[in-house]
PDB file of C-alpha atoms in Angstrom:
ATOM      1  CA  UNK A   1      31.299   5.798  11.757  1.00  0.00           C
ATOM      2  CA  UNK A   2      32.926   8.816  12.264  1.00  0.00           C
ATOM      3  CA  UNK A   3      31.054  11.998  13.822  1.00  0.00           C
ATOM      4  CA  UNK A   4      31.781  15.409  15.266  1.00  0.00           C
ATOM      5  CA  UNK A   5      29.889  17.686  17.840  1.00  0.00           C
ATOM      6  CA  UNK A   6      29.598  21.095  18.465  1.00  0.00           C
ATOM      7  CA  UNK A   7      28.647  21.206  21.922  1.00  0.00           C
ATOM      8  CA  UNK A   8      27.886  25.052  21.824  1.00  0.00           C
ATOM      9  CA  UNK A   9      25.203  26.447  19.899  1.00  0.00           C
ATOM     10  CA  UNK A  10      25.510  29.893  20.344  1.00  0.00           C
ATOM     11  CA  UNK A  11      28.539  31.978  21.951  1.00  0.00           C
ATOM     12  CA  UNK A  12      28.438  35.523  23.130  1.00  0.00           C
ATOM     13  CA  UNK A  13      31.811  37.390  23.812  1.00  0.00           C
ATOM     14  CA  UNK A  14      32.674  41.066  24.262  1.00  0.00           C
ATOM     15  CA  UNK A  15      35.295  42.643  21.306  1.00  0.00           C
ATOM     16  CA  UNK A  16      38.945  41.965  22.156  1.00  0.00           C
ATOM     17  CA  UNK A  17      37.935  38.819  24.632  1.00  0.00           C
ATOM     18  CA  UNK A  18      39.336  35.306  23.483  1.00  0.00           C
ATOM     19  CA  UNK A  19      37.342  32.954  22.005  1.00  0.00           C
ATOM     20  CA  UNK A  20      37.239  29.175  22.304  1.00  0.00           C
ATOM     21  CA  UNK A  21      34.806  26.830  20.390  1.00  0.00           C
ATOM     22  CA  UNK A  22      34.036  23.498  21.405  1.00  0.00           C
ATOM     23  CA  UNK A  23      34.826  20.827  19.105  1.00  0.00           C
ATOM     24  CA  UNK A  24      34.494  16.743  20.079  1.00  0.00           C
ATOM     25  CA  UNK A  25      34.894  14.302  17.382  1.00  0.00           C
ATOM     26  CA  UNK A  26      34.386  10.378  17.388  1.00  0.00           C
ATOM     27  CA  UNK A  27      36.824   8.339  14.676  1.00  0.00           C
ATOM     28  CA  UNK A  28      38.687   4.925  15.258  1.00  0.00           C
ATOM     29  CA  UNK A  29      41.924   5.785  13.544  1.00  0.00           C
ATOM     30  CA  UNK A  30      43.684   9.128  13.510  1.00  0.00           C
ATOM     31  CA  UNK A  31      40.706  11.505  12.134  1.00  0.00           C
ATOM     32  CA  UNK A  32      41.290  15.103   9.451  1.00  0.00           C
ATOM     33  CA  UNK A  33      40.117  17.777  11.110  1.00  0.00           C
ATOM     34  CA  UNK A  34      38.772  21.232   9.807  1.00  0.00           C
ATOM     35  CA  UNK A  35      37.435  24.420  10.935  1.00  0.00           C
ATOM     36  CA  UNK A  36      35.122  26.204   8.070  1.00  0.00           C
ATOM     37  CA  UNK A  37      33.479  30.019   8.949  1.00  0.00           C
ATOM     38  CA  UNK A  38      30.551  31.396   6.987  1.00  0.00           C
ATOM     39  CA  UNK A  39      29.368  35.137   7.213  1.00  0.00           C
ATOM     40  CA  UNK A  40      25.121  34.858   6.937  1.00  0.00           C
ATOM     41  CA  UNK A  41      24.080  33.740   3.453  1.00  0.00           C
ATOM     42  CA  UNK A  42      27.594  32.905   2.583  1.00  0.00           C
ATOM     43  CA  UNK A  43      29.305  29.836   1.496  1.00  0.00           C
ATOM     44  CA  UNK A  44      31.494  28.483   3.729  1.00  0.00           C
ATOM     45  CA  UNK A  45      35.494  29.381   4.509  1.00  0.00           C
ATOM     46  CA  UNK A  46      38.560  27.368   5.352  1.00  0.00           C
ATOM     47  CA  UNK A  47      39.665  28.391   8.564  1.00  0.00           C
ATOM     48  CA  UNK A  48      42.725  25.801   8.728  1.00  0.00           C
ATOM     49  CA  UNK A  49      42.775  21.869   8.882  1.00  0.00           C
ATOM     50  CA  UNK A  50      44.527  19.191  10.634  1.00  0.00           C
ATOM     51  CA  UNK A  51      45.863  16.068   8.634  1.00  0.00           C
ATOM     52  CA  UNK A  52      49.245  15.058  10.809  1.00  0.00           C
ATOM     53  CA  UNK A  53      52.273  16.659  12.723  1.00  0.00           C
ATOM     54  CA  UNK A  54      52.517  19.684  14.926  1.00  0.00           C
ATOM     55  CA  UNK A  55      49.162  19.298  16.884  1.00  0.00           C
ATOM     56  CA  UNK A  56      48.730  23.322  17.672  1.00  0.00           C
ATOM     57  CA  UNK A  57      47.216  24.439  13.975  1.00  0.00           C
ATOM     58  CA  UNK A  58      47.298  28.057  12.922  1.00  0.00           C
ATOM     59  CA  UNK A  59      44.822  29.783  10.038  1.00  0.00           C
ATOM     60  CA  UNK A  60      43.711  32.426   8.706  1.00  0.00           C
ATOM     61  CA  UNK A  61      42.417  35.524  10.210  1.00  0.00           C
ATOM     62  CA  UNK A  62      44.311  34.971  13.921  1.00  0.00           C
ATOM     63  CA  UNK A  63      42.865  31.877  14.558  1.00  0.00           C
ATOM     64  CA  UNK A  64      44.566  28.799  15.812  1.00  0.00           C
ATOM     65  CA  UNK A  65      42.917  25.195  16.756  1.00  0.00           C
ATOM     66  CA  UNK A  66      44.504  22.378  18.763  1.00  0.00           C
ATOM     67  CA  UNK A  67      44.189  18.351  18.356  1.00  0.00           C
ATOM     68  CA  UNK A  68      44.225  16.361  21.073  1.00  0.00           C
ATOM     69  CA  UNK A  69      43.760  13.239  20.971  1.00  0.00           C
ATOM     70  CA  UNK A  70      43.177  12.111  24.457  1.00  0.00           C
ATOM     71  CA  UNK A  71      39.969  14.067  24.107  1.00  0.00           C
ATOM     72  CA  UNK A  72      39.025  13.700  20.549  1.00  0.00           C
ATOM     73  CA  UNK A  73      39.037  17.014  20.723  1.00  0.00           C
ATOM     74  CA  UNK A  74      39.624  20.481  17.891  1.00  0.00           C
ATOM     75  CA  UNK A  75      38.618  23.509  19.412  1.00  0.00           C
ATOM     76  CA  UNK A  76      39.177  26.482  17.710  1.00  0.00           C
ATOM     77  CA  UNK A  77      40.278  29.334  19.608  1.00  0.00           C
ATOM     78  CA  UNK A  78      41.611  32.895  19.007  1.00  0.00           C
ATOM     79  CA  UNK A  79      42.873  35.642  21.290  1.00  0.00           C
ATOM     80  CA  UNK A  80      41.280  39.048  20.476  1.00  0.00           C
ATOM     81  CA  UNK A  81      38.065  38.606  18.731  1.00  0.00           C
ATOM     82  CA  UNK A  82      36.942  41.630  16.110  1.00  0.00           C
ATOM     83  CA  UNK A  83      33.253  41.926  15.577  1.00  0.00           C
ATOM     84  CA  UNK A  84      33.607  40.991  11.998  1.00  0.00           C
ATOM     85  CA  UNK A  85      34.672  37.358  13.435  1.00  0.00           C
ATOM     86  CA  UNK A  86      30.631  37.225  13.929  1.00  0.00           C
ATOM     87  CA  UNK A  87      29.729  34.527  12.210  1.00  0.00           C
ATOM     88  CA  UNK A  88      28.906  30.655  12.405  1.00  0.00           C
ATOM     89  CA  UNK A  89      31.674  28.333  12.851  1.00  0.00           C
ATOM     90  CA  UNK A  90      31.706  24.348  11.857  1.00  0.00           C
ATOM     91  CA  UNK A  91      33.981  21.914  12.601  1.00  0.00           C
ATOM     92  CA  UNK A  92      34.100  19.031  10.222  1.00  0.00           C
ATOM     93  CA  UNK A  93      36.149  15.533  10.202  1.00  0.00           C
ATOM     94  CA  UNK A  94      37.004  13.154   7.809  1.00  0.00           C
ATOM     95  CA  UNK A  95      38.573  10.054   6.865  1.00  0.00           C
ATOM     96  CA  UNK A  96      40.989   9.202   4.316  1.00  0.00           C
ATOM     97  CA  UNK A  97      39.007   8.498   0.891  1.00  0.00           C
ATOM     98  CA  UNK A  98      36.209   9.394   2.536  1.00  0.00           C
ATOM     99  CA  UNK A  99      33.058  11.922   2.698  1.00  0.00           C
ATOM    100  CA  UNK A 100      33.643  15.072   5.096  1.00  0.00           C
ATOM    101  CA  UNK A 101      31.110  15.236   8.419  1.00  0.00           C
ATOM    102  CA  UNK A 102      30.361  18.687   9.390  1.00  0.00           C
ATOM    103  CA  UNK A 103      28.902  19.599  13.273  1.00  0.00           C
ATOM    104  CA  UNK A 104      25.765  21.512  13.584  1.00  0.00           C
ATOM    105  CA  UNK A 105      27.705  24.891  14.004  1.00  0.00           C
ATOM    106  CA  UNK A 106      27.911  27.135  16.527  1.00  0.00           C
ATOM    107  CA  UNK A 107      27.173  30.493  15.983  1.00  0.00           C
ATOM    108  CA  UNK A 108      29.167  33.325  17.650  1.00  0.00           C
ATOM    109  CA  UNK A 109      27.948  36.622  18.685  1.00  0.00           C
ATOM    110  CA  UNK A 110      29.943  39.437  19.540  1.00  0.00           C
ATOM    111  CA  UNK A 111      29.364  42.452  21.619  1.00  0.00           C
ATOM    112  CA  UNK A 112      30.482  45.773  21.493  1.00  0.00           C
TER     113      UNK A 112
ATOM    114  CA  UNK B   1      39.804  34.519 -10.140  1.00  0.00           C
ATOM    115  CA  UNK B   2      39.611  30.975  -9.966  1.00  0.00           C
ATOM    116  CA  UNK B   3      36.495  29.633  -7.705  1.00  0.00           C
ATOM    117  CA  UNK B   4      32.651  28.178  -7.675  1.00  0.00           C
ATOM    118  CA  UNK B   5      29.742  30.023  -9.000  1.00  0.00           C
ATOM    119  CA  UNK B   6      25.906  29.135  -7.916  1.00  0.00           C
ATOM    120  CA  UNK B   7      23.300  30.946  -9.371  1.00  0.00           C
ATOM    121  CA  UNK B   8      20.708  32.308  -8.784  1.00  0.00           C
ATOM    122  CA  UNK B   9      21.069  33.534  -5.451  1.00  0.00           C
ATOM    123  CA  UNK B  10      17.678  33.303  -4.412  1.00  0.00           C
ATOM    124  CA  UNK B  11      14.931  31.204  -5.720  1.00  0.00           C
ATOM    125  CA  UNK B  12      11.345  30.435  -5.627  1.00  0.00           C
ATOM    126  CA  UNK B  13       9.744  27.498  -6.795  1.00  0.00           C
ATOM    127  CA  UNK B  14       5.968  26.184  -6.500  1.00  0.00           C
ATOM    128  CA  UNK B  15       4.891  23.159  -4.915  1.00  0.00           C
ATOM    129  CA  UNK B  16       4.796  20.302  -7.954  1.00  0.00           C
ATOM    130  CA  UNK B  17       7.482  21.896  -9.678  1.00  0.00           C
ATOM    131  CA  UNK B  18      10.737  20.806 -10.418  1.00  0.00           C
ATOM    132  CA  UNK B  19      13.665  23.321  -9.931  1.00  0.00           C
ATOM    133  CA  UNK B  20      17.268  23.438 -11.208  1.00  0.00           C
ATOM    134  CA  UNK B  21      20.226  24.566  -9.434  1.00  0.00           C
ATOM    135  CA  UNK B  22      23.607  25.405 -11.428  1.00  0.00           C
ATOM    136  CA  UNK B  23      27.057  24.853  -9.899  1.00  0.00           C
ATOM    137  CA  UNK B  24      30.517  26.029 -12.183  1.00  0.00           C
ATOM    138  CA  UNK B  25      33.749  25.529 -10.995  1.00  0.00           C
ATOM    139  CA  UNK B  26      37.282  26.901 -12.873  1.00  0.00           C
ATOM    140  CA  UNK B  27      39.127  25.429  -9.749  1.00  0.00           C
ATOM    141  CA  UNK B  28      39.986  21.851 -12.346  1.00  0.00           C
ATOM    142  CA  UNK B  29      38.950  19.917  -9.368  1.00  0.00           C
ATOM    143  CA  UNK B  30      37.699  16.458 -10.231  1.00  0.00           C
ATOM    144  CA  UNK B  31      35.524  16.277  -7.386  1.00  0.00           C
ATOM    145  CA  UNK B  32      31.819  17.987  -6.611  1.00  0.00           C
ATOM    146  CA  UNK B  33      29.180  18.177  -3.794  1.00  0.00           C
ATOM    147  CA  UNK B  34      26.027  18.924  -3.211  1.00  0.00           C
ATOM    148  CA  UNK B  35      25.204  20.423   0.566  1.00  0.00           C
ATOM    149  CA  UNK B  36      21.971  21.264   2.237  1.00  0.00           C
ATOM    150  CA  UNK B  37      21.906  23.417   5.245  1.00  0.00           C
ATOM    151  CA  UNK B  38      19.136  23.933   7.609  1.00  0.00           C
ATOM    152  CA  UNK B  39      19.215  26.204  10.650  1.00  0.00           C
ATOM    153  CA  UNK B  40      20.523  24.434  13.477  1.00  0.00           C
ATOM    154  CA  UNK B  41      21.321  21.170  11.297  1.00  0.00           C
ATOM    155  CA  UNK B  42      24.694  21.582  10.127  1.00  0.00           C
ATOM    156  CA  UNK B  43      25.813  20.471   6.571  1.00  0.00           C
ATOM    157  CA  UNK B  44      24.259  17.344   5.057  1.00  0.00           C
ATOM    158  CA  UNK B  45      25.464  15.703   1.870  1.00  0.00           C
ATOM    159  CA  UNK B  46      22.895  15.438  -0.922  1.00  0.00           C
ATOM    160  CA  UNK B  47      25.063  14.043  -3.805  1.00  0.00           C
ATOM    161  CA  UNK B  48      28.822  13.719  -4.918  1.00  0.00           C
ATOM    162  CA  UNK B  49      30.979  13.068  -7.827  1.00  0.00           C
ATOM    163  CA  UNK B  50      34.199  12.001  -7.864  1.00  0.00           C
ATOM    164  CA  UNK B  51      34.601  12.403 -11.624  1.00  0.00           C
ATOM    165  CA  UNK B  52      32.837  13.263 -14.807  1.00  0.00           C
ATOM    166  CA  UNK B  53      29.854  11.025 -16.146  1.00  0.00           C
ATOM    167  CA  UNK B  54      29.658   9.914 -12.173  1.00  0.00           C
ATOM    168  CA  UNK B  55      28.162  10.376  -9.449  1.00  0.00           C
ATOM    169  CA  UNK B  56      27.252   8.705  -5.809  1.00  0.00           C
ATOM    170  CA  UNK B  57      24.224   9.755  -3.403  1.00  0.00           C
ATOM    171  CA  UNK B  58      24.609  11.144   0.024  1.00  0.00           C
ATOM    172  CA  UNK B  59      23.232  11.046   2.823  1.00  0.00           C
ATOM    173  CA  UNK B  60      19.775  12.669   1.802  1.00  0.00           C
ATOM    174  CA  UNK B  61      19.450  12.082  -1.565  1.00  0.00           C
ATOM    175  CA  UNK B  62      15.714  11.466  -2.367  1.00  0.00           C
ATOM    176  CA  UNK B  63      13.988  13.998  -4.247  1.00  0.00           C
ATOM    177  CA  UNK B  64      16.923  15.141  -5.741  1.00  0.00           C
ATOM    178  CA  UNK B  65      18.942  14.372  -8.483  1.00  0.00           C
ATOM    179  CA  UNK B  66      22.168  15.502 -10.188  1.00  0.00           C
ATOM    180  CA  UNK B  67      24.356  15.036 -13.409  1.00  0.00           C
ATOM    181  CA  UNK B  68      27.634  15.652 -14.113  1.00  0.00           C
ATOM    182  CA  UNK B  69      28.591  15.681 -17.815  1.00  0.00           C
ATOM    183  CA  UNK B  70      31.271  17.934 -17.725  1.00  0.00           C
ATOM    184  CA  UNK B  71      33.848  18.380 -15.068  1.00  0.00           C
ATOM    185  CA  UNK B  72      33.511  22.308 -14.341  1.00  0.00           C
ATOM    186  CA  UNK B  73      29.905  21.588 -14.000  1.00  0.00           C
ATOM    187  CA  UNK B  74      27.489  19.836 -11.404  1.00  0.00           C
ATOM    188  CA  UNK B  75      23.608  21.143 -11.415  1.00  0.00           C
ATOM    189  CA  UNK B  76      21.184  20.259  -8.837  1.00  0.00           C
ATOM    190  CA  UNK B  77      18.116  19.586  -9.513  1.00  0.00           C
ATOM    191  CA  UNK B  78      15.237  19.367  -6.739  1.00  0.00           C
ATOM    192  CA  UNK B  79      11.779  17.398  -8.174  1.00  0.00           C
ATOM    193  CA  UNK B  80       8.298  17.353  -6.718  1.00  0.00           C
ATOM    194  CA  UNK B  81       9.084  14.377  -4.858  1.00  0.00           C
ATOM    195  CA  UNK B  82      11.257  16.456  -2.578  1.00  0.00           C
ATOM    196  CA  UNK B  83       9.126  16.828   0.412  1.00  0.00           C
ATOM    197  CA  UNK B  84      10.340  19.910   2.188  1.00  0.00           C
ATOM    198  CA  UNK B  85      12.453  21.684  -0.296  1.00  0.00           C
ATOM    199  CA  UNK B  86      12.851  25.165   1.586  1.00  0.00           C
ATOM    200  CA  UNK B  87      16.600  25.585   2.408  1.00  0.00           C
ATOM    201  CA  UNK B  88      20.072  26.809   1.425  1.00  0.00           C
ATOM    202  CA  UNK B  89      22.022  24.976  -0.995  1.00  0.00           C
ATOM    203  CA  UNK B  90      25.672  24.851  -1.025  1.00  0.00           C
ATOM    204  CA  UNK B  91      28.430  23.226  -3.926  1.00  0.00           C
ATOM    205  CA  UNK B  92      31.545  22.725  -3.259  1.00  0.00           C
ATOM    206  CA  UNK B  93      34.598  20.819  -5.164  1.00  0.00           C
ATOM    207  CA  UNK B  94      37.730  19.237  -4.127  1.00  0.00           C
ATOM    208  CA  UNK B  95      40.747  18.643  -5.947  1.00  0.00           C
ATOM    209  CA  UNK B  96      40.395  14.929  -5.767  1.00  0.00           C
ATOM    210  CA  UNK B  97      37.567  13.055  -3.629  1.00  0.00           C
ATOM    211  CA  UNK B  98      38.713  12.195  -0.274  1.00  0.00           C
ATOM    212  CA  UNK B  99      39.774  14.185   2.741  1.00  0.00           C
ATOM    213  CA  UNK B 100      43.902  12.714   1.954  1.00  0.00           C
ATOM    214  CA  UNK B 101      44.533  15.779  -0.354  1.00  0.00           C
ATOM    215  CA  UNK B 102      42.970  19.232  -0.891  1.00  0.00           C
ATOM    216  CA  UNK B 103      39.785  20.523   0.403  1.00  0.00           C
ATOM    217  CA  UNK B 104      36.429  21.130  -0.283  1.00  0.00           C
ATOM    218  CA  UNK B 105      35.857  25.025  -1.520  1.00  0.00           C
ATOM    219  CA  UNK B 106      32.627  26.361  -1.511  1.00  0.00           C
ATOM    220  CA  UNK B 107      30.140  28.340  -3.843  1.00  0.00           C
ATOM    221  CA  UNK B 108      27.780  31.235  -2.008  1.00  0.00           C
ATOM    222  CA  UNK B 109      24.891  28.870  -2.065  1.00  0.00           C
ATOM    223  CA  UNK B 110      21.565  29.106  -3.301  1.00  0.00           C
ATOM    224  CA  UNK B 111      18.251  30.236  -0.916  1.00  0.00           C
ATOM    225  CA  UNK B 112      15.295  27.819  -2.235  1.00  0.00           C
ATOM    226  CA  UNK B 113      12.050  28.933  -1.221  1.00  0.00           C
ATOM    227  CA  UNK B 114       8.521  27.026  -1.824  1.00  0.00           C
ATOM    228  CA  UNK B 115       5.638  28.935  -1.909  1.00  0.00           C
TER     229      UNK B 115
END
């Protein structure tokens, strides 16, 4: 069965640092991949997805993730963070025709 | 604006009661989810339906159950036999069911809280 962790529960970085998140997934065949944001007591936000192709993704709001599959690894990164990129952060995986599996999060925290 | 609408926001229910949450979508997706997220736990699926007049159980479906009798519409509805009830409650829909196509979009949830 497919499964994804979030090794990182919380992250602290200072305004216009880069960010990376963590993101290790387990899945026999080549795996979807997502990166959802939600702002407290929000739903939660596409960030950008991986189905096949270019491995180096790019989304919304700066933020770019990488596959690579000799890690099973997604993580999420961005150059410059903003303080409104406070927020928690899941990344999710999937197979075809299948339900979606979403990590435990990992919530960033960003100082001034 | 197209998108998915949970209401209420916020609500309180007492122990032994049953409690019903509403989810609307005017995205024509076919497909609807149930979520519930508890701090630290991530997203856990509590229902789904891949069309109208059906639906499958997730992951932690007991104490809940769900209907789906029209296709913009998938309530929620948490029963007494729901143990610990106290979370936030997320729908979502998806063009088709399946991560192969379009994904899931989200409503702003619903806070449940038992007193």
């Amino acid at each position: 069965a497919q499964s994804v962790t979030q090794p990182d529960i919380h992250i602290t970085v200072s305004e216009g640092a880069s960010l990376e998140l963590r993101c290790n997934y387990s899945y026999g065949a080549t795996p979807y991949l997502f990166w959802y944001v939600q702002s407290p007591g929000q739903g939660l936000q596409l960030l950008l997805k991986y189905f096949s192709g270019d491995t180096l993704v790019q989304g919304i709001k700066g933020f770019e993730a990488e596959f690579k599959r000799s890690q099973s690894s997604f993580n999420l990164r961005k150059p410059s963070v903003h303080w409104s990129d406070a927020a928690e952060y899941f990344c999710a995986v999937g197979a075809r025709d299948d339900k979606i599996i979403f990590g435990k999060g990992t919530r960033l925290h960003i100082l001034p | 604006d197209g998108g998915i609408t949970q209401s209420p926001k916020y609500l309180f229910r007492k122990e032994g009661q049953n409690v019903t949450l509403s989810c609307e979508q005017n995205l024509n997706h076919d497909a609807m989810y149930w979520y519930r997220q508890d701090p630290g736990q991530g997203l856990r699926l509590i229902y789904y339906s891949q069309i109208v007049n059906d639906f499958q159980k997730g992951d932690i479906a007991e104490g809940y159950s769900v209907s789906r009798e029209k296709k913009e519409s998938f309530p929620l509805t948490v029963t007494s036999a729901q143990k610990n009830p106290t979370a936030f409650y997320l729908c979502a829909s998806s063009h088709l069911f399946g991560t192969s196509t379009d994904t899931q979009y989200f409503g702003p949830g619903t806070r449940l809280t038992v007193l």
